[in-house]
Coordinates of C-alpha atoms and ligand atoms in Angstrom, one line a residue:
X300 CA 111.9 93.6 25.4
X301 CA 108.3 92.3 27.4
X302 CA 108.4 94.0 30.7
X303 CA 106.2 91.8 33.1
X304 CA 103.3 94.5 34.1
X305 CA 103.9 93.3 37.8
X306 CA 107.7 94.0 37.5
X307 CA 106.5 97.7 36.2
X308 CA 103.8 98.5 39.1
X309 CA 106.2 97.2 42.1
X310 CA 108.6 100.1 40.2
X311 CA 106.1 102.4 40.9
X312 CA 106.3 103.5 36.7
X313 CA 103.3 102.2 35.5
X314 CA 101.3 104.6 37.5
X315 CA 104.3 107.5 36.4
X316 CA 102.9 106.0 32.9
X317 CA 99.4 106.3 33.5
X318 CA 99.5 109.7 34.3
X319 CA 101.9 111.0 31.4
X320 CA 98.5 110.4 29.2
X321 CA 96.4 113.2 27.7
X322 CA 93.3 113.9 29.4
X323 CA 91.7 116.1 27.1
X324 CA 92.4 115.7 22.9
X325 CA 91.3 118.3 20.6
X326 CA 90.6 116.9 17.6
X327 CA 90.9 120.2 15.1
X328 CA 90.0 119.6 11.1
X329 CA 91.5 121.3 8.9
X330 CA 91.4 122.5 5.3
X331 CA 93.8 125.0 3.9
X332 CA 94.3 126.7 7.8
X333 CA 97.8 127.3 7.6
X334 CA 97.5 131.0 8.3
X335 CA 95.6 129.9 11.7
X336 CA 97.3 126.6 13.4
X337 CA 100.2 128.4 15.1
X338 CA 97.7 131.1 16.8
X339 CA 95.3 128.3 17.9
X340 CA 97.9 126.1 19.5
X341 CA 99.4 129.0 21.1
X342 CA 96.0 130.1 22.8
X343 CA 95.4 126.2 23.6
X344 CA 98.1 126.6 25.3
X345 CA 96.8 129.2 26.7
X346 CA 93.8 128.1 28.4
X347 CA 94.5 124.4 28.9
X348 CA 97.2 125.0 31.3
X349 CA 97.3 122.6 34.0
X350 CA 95.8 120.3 31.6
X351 CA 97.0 117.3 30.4
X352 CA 96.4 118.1 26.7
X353 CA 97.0 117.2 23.3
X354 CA 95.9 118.8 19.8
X355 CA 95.4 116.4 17.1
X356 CA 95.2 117.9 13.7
X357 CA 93.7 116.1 10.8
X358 CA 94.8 117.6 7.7
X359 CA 93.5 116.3 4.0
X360 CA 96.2 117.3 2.6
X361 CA 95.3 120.8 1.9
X362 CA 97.2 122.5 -0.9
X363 CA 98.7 125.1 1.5
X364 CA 100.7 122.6 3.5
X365 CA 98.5 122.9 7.0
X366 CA 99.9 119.3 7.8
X367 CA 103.5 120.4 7.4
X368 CA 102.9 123.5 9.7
X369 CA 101.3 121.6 12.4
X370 CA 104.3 119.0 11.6
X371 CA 106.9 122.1 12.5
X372 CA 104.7 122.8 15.5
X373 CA 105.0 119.1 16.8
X374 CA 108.7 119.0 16.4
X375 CA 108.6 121.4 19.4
X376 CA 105.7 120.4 21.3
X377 CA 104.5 116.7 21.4
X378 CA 101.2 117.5 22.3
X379 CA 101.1 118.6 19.0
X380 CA 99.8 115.9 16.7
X381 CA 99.2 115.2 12.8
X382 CA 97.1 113.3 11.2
X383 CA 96.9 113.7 7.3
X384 CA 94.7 111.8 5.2
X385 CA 95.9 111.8 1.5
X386 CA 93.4 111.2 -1.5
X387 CA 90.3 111.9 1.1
X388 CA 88.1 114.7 1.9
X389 CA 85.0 115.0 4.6
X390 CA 85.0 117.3 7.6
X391 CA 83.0 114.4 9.3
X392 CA 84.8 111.6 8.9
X393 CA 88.1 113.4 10.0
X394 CA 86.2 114.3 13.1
X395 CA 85.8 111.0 13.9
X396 CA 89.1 109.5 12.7
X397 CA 90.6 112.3 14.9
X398 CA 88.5 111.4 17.6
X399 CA 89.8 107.3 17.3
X400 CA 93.2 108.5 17.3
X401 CA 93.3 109.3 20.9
X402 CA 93.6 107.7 24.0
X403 CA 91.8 110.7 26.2
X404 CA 88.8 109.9 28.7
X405 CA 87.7 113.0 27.2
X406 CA 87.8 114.7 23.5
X407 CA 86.8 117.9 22.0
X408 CA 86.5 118.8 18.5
X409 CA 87.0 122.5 17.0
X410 CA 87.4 124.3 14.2
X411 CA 90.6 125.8 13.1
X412 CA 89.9 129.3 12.1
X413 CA 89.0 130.5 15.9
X414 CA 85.6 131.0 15.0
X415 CA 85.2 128.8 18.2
X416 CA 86.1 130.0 21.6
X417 CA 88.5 128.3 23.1
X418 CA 88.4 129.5 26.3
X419 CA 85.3 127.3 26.9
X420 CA 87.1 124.0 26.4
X421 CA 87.9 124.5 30.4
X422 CA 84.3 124.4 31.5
X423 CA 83.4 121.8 29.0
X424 CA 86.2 119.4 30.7
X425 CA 84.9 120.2 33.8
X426 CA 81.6 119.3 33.4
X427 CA 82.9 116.2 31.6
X428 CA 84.2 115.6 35.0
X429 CA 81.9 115.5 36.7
X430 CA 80.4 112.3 35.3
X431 CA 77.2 114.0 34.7
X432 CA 77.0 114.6 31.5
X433 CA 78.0 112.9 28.4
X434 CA 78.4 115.6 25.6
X435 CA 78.9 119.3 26.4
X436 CA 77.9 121.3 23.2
X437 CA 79.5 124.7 22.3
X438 CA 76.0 126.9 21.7
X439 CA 75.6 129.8 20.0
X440 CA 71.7 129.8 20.2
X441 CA 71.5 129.3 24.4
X442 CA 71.4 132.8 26.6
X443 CA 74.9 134.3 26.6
X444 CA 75.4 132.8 23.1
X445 CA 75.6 134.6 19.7
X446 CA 76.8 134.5 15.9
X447 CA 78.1 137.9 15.7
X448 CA 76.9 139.8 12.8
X449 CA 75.6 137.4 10.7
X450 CA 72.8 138.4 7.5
X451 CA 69.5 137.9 7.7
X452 CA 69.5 134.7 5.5
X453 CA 72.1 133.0 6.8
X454 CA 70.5 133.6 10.3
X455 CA 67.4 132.1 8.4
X456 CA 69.0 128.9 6.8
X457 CA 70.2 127.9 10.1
X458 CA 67.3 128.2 12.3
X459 CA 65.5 126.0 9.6
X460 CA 68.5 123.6 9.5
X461 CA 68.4 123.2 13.0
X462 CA 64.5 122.7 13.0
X463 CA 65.0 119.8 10.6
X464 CA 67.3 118.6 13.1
X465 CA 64.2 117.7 15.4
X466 CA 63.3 114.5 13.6
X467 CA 66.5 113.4 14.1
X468 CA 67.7 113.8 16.7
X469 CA 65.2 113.1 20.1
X470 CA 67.3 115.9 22.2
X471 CA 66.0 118.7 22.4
X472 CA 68.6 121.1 21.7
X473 CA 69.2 125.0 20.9
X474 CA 72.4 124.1 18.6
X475 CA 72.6 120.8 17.4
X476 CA 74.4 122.0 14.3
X477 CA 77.8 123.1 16.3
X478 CA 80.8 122.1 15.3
X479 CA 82.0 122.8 18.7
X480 CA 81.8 120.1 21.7
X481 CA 83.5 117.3 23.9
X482 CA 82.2 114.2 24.9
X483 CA 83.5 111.3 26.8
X484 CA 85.5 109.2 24.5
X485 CA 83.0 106.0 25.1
X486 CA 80.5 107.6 24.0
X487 CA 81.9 107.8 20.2
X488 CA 83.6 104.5 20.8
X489 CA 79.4 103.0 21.8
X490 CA 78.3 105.1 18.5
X491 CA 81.2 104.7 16.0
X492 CA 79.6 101.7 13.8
X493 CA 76.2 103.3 13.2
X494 CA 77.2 106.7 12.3
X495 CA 77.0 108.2 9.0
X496 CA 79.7 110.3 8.5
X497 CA 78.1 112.2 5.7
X498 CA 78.6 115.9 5.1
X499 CA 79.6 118.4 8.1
X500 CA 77.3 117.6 10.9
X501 CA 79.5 115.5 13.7
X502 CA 77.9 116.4 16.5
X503 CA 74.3 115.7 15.0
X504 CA 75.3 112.3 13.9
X505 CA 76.3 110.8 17.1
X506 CA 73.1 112.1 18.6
X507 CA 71.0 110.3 16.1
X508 CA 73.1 107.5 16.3
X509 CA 73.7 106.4 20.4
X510 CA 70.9 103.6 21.1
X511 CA 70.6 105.0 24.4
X512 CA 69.9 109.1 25.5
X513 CA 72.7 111.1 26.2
X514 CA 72.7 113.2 29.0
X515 CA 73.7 116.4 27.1
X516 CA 74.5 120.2 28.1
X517 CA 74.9 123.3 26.5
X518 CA 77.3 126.4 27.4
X519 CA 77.0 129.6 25.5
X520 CA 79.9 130.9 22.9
X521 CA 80.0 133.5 20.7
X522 CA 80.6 132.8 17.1
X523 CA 83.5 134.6 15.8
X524 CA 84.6 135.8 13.0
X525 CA 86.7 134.5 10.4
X526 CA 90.0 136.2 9.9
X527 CA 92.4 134.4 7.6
X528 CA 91.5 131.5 5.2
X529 CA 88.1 131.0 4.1
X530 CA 84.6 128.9 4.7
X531 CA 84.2 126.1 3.0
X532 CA 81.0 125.4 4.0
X533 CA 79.1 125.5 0.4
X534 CA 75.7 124.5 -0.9
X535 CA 76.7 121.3 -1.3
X536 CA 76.5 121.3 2.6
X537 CA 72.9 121.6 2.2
X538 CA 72.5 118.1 0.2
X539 CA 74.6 116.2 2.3
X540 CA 72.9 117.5 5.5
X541 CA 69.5 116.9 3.9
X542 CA 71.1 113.1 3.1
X543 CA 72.3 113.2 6.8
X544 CA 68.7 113.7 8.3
X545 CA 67.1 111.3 5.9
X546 CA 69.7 108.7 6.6
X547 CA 68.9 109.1 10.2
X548 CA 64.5 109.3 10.0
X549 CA 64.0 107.1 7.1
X550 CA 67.6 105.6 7.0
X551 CA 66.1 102.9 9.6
X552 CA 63.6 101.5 7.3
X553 CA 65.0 102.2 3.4
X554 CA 68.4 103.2 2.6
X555 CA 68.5 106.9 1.4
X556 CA 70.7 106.4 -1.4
X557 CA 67.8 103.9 -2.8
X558 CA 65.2 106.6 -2.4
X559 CA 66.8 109.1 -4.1
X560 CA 68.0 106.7 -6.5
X561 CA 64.5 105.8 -7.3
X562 CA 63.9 110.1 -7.2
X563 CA 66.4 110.0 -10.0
X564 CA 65.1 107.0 -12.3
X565 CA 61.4 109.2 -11.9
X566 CA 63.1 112.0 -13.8
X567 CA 64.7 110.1 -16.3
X568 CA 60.9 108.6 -17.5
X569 CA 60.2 112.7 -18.4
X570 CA 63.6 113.0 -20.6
X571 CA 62.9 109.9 -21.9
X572 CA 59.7 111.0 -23.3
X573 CA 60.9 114.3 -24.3
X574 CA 63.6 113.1 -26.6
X575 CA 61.1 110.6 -27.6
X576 CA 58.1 113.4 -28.3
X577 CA 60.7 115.7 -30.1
X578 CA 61.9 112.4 -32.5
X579 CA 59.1 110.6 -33.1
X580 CA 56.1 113.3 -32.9
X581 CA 58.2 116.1 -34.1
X582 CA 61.4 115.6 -36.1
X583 CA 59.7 112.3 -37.7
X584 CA 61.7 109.6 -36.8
X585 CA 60.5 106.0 -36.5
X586 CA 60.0 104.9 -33.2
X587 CA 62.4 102.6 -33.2
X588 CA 65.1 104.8 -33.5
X589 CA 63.3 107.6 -31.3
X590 CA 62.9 104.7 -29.0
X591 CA 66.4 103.5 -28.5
X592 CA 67.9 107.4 -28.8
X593 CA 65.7 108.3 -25.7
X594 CA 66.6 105.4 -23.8
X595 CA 69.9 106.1 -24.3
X596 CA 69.5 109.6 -23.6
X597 CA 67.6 108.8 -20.3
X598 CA 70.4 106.4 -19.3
X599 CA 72.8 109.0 -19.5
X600 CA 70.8 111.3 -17.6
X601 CA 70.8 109.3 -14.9
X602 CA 74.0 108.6 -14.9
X603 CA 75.0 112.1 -14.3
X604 CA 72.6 113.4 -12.2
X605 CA 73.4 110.0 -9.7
X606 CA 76.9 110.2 -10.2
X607 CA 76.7 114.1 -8.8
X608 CA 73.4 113.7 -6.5
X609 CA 73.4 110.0 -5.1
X610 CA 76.9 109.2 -4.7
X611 CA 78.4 112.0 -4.7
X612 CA 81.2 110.8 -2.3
X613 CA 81.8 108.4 -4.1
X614 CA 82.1 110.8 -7.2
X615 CA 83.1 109.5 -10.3
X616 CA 85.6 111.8 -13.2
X617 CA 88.0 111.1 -16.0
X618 CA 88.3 107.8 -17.2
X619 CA 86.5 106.5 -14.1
X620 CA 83.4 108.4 -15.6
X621 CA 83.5 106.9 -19.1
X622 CA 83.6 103.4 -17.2
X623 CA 81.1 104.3 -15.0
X624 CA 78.9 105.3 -17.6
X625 CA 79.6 102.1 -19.9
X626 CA 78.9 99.7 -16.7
X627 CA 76.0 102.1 -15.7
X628 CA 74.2 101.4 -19.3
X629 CA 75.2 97.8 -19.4
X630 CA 74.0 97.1 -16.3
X631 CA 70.4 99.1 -16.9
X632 CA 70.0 97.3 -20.0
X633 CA 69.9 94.4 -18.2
X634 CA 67.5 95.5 -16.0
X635 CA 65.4 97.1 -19.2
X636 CA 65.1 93.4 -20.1
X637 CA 64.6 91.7 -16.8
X638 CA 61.7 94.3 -16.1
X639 CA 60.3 94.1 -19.5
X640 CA 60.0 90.0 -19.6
X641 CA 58.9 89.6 -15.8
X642 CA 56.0 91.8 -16.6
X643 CA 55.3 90.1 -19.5
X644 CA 55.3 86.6 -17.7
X645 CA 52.9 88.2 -15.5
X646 CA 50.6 89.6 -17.8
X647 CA 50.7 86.9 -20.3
X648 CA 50.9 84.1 -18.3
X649 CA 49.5 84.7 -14.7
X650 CA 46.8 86.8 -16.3
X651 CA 47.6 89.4 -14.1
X652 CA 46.3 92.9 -14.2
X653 CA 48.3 94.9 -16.9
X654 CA 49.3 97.7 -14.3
X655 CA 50.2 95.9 -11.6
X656 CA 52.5 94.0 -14.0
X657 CA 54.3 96.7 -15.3
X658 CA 54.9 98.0 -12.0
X659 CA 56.0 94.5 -10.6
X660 CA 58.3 95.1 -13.7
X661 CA 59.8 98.3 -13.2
X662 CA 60.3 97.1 -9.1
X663 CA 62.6 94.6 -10.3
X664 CA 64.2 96.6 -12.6
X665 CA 65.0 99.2 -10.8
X666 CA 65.7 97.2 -7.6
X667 CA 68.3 95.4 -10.1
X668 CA 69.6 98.7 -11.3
X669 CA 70.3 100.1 -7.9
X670 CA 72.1 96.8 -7.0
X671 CA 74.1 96.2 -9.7
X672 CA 75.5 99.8 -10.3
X673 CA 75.9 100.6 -6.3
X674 CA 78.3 97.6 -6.5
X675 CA 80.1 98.1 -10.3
X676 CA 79.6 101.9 -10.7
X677 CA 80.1 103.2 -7.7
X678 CA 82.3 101.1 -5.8
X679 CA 82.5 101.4 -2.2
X680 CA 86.7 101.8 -1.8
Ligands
LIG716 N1 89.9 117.6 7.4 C1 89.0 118.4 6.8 N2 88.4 118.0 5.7 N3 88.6 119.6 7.4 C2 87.7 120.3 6.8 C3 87.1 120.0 5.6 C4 87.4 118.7 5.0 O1 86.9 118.3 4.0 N4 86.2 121.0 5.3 C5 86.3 121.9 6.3 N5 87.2 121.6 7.2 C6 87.6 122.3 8.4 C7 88.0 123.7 8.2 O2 89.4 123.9 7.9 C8 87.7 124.3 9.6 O3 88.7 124.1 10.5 C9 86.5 123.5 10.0 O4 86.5 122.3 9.3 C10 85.2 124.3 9.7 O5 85.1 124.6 8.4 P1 84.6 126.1 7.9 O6 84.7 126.1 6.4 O7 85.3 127.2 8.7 O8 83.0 126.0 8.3 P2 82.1 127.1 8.8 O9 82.8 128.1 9.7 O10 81.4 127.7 7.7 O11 81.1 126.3 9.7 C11 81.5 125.8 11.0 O12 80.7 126.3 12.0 C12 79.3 125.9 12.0 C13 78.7 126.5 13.2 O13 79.3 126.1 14.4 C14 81.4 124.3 11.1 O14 82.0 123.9 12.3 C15 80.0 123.8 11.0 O15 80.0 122.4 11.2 C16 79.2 124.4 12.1 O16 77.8 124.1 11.9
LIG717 MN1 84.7 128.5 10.0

């Protein structure tokens, strides 16, 4: 039935309405954290009381069956929410489709494992609050903050992670790698469309990514330890949060994927002449045959080392792989022949300097060849 929102406001229920809303959504990944979502709900409940509160969990669909624990915890307590994502993966991109799913002034996103302290979400609401700030970042680098006992070389990897962080991000900041902060829900909302969503770095992304400067402010946390479950914080953390920072800093001008596309195709001239050297020079092939072998061979090449490199979210196995592959070496073929007669027009015809033809060449070429297989190999789903 339409209710006529007058008819509701002289009732007095709308504002009843208003006010049964969440103020404050924490938005909590999660990844195989089964052992860990009762405790953390129970301490948000906790510290957030007096709060209007919610907890919105988004699961992809971990093995251990997080999403139907937090489901059981929600059957009790509706501030308890789920969100599971099936056939998807990305700490990222759950951040920020936990972040859409609520209706808050204000959201906060933590980890699961109560590595971060909750009792900070408090003063990170308040300052929220007080209108003065737009993002309030968890820091374990600012006075009163700390990382427990980590080694010495994880200690170093993330102060140079976070000095790399500088050309992206025009902040300065003491932690921009947190995983650990709230902001006021506009401000994702304003940066949504121009984020990357690559890799594990949230907080960093939305900082690169708002046109205008936040007005940012750090509280000190320590960094606990993990108890149950386990990191999943790898070294292929490293690649995409190298992609991340390149995306934002050179992103503007070139996309990233092109460069190291282009990176890719470099290394694929050295096999090429290696199978070539070893056939033709060494085993004593003609060169026809040592020709088209290495071709081959460096077409393959590539193919792997993009398919695990350049699109790696976009990763390609099974059947999938053998297609890729056979659209991947159709494709460059094509683009073998464009390069080879546009060159040749230009030498031969336009009498233009033999290196700046075969370059002009290999620009279409590989222009073509990043074109064609970024819209039939890996397909954008
Ligand atoms: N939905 C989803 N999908 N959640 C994920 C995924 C994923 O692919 N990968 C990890 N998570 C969840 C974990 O379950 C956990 O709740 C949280 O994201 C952080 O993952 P950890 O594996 O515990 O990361 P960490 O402790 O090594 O690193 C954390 O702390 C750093 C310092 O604050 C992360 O928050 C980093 O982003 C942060 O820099
Ligand atoms: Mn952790």
């Amino acid at each position: 039935m339409l209710v006529d929102s007058d008819e509701l406001s002289a009732e007095g229920s709308r504002i009843e309405l208003a006010a049964d809303g969440p103020e404050f959504s924490i938005v909590v990944p999660t990844y195989k954290e089964r052992a860990n979502v009762a405790e953390l709900v129970a301490r948000l409940r906790r510290v957030l009381a007096g709060i209007h509160w919610e907890v919105i969990f988004v699961d992809d669909d971990s093995p251990d069956g997080t999403a139907d624990a937090v489901r059981e915890l929600g059957r009790v307590d509706r501030r308890v929410r789920c969100l599971q994502r099936v056939g998807r993966r990305g700490l990222s991109s759950a951040c920020v489709e936990g972040m859409l799913a609520s209706s808050a002034p204000y959201v906060a996103v933590m980890d699961a494992d109560l590595q971060h302290d909750e009792s900070l979400l408090p003063d990170m609401l308040r300052a929220l609050r007080t209108g003065d700030v737009d993002v309030v970042v968890g820091s374990r680098y600012v006075a009163g903050g700390g990382v427990g006992n980590w080694d010495a070389s994880r200690l170093r990897k993330s102060r140079f992670a976070t000095r790399l962080a500088r050309f992206a991000v025009k902040v300065p900041l003491s932690d921009p790698m947190s995983g650990f902060f709230a902001l006021r829900s506009e401000v994702l909302h304003d940066t949504v469309r121009h984020l990357s969503a690559i890799g594990f770095k949230i907080l960093l992304d939305i900082l690169a990514s708002s046109a205008q400067g936040l007005r940012v402010r750090e509280l000190p946390y320590q960094f606990r330890e993990r108890i149950a479950g386990e990191s999943k914080l790898d070294s292929k953390v490293a690649w995409d949060y190298l992609m991340l920072i390149l995306d934002k800093t050179l992103g503007r001008f070139i996309p990233v994927r092109f460069v190291v596309f282009m990176m890719v195709g470099g290394l694929g001239v050295f096999v090429h002449l290696a199978v070539l050297t070893s056939m033709f020079k060494l085993a004593g092939s003609s060169f026809l045959s040592g020709q088209s072998v290495a071709t081959l061979v460096a077409m393959t090449f590539n193919f792997i080392v993009n398919n695990v490199f350049t699109y790696r979210d976009r990763r390609l196995s099974g059947w999938g792989w053998l297609w890729g592959w056979i659209t991947f070496v159709l494709a460059c073929s094509v683009g073998a022949l464009a390069n080879v007669g546009i060159a040749t027009y230009l030498f031969q015809e336009e009498k233009a300097f033999w290196v700046l033809s075969a370059i002009a060449g290999i620009v279409v070429g590989a222009v073509w060849n990043y074109a064609v297989t970024s819209i039939y190999t890996w397909k954008s789903t």
